[in-house]
Short mmCIF file of C-alpha atoms in Angstrom, two decimals:
data_model
loop_
_atom_site.label_atom_id
_atom_site.label_comp_id
_atom_site.label_asym_id
_atom_site.label_seq_id
_atom_site.Cartn_x
_atom_site.Cartn_y
_atom_site.Cartn_z
CA MET A 1 4.46 5.46 -17.02
CA GLY A 2 5.99 5.55 -13.53
CA GLU A 3 5.13 3.64 -10.40
CA LEU A 4 4.54 4.86 -6.88
CA LEU A 5 4.43 2.95 -3.61
CA TYR A 6 1.54 3.79 -1.34
CA LEU A 7 2.17 3.15 2.36
CA TYR A 8 -0.83 1.75 4.23
CA GLY A 9 0.86 1.17 7.54
CA LEU A 10 3.79 -0.10 9.57
CA ILE A 11 3.95 -3.33 11.58
CA PRO A 12 6.72 -4.61 13.85
CA THR A 13 8.67 -7.09 11.70
CA LYS A 14 8.40 -9.79 14.35
CA GLU A 15 4.60 -9.60 14.19
CA ALA A 16 4.51 -9.34 10.39
CA ALA A 17 6.63 -12.49 10.12
CA ALA A 18 3.94 -14.39 12.02
CA ILE A 19 1.41 -13.57 9.26
CA GLU A 20 1.98 -16.37 6.77
CA PRO A 21 0.90 -16.21 4.09
CA PHE A 22 0.43 -12.45 3.90
CA PRO A 23 -3.30 -11.73 3.28
CA SER A 24 -4.27 -11.03 -0.32
CA TYR A 25 -5.95 -7.60 -0.37
CA LYS A 26 -6.16 -5.17 -3.25
CA GLY A 27 -5.07 -1.57 -2.79
CA PHE A 28 -7.56 1.23 -3.28
CA ASP A 29 -6.83 1.27 -7.00
CA GLY A 30 -8.50 -2.16 -7.11
CA GLU A 31 -5.66 -3.61 -9.21
CA HIS A 32 -2.46 -3.98 -7.20
CA SER A 33 -2.17 -6.20 -4.14
CA LEU A 34 -0.81 -5.10 -0.79
CA TYR A 35 2.54 -6.60 0.17
CA PRO A 36 5.10 -6.26 2.96
CA ILE A 37 8.58 -4.76 2.77
CA ALA A 38 10.74 -5.46 5.84
CA PHE A 39 13.22 -2.86 7.12
CA ASP A 40 14.99 -4.30 10.15
CA GLN A 41 12.43 -4.17 12.97
CA VAL A 42 9.65 -2.47 10.99
CA THR A 43 7.66 -3.85 8.08
CA ALA A 44 5.85 -1.51 5.68
CA VAL A 45 2.58 -2.61 4.11
CA VAL A 46 2.44 -1.08 0.63
CA SER A 47 0.90 -1.38 -2.81
CA LYS A 48 1.94 -0.03 -6.18
CA LEU A 49 0.08 2.81 -7.87
CA ASP A 50 0.36 4.13 -11.40
CA ALA A 51 2.05 7.55 -11.16
CA ASP A 52 0.25 8.85 -14.24
CA THR A 53 -3.17 8.07 -12.74
CA TYR A 54 -2.66 8.78 -9.03
CA SER A 55 -1.49 12.26 -8.16
CA GLU A 56 -1.56 13.54 -4.57
CA LYS A 57 -4.83 15.35 -5.37
CA VAL A 58 -6.48 12.18 -6.73
CA ILE A 59 -5.39 10.14 -3.70
CA LYS A 60 -6.75 12.75 -1.23
CA LYS A 61 -10.05 12.88 -3.12
CA LYS A 62 -10.36 9.11 -3.16
CA TRP A 63 -9.64 8.84 0.61
CA SER A 64 -12.21 11.57 1.39
CA ARG A 65 -14.93 9.31 -0.04
CA ILE A 66 -14.13 6.46 2.37
#
């Protein structure tokens, strides 16, 4: 079983640092929480996904329902 990171968005790191604690939201798999990863001046908001369950096709289908 592999893991994927799903990118929800990018935030300037300075602004992301002001969000303490980081809000506790679940990703669209309903299991894994969103969390930030800082890269210099940009912070990525991501969550983990199970690679065996979430193919590109499954993700597109799930987003089309929203």
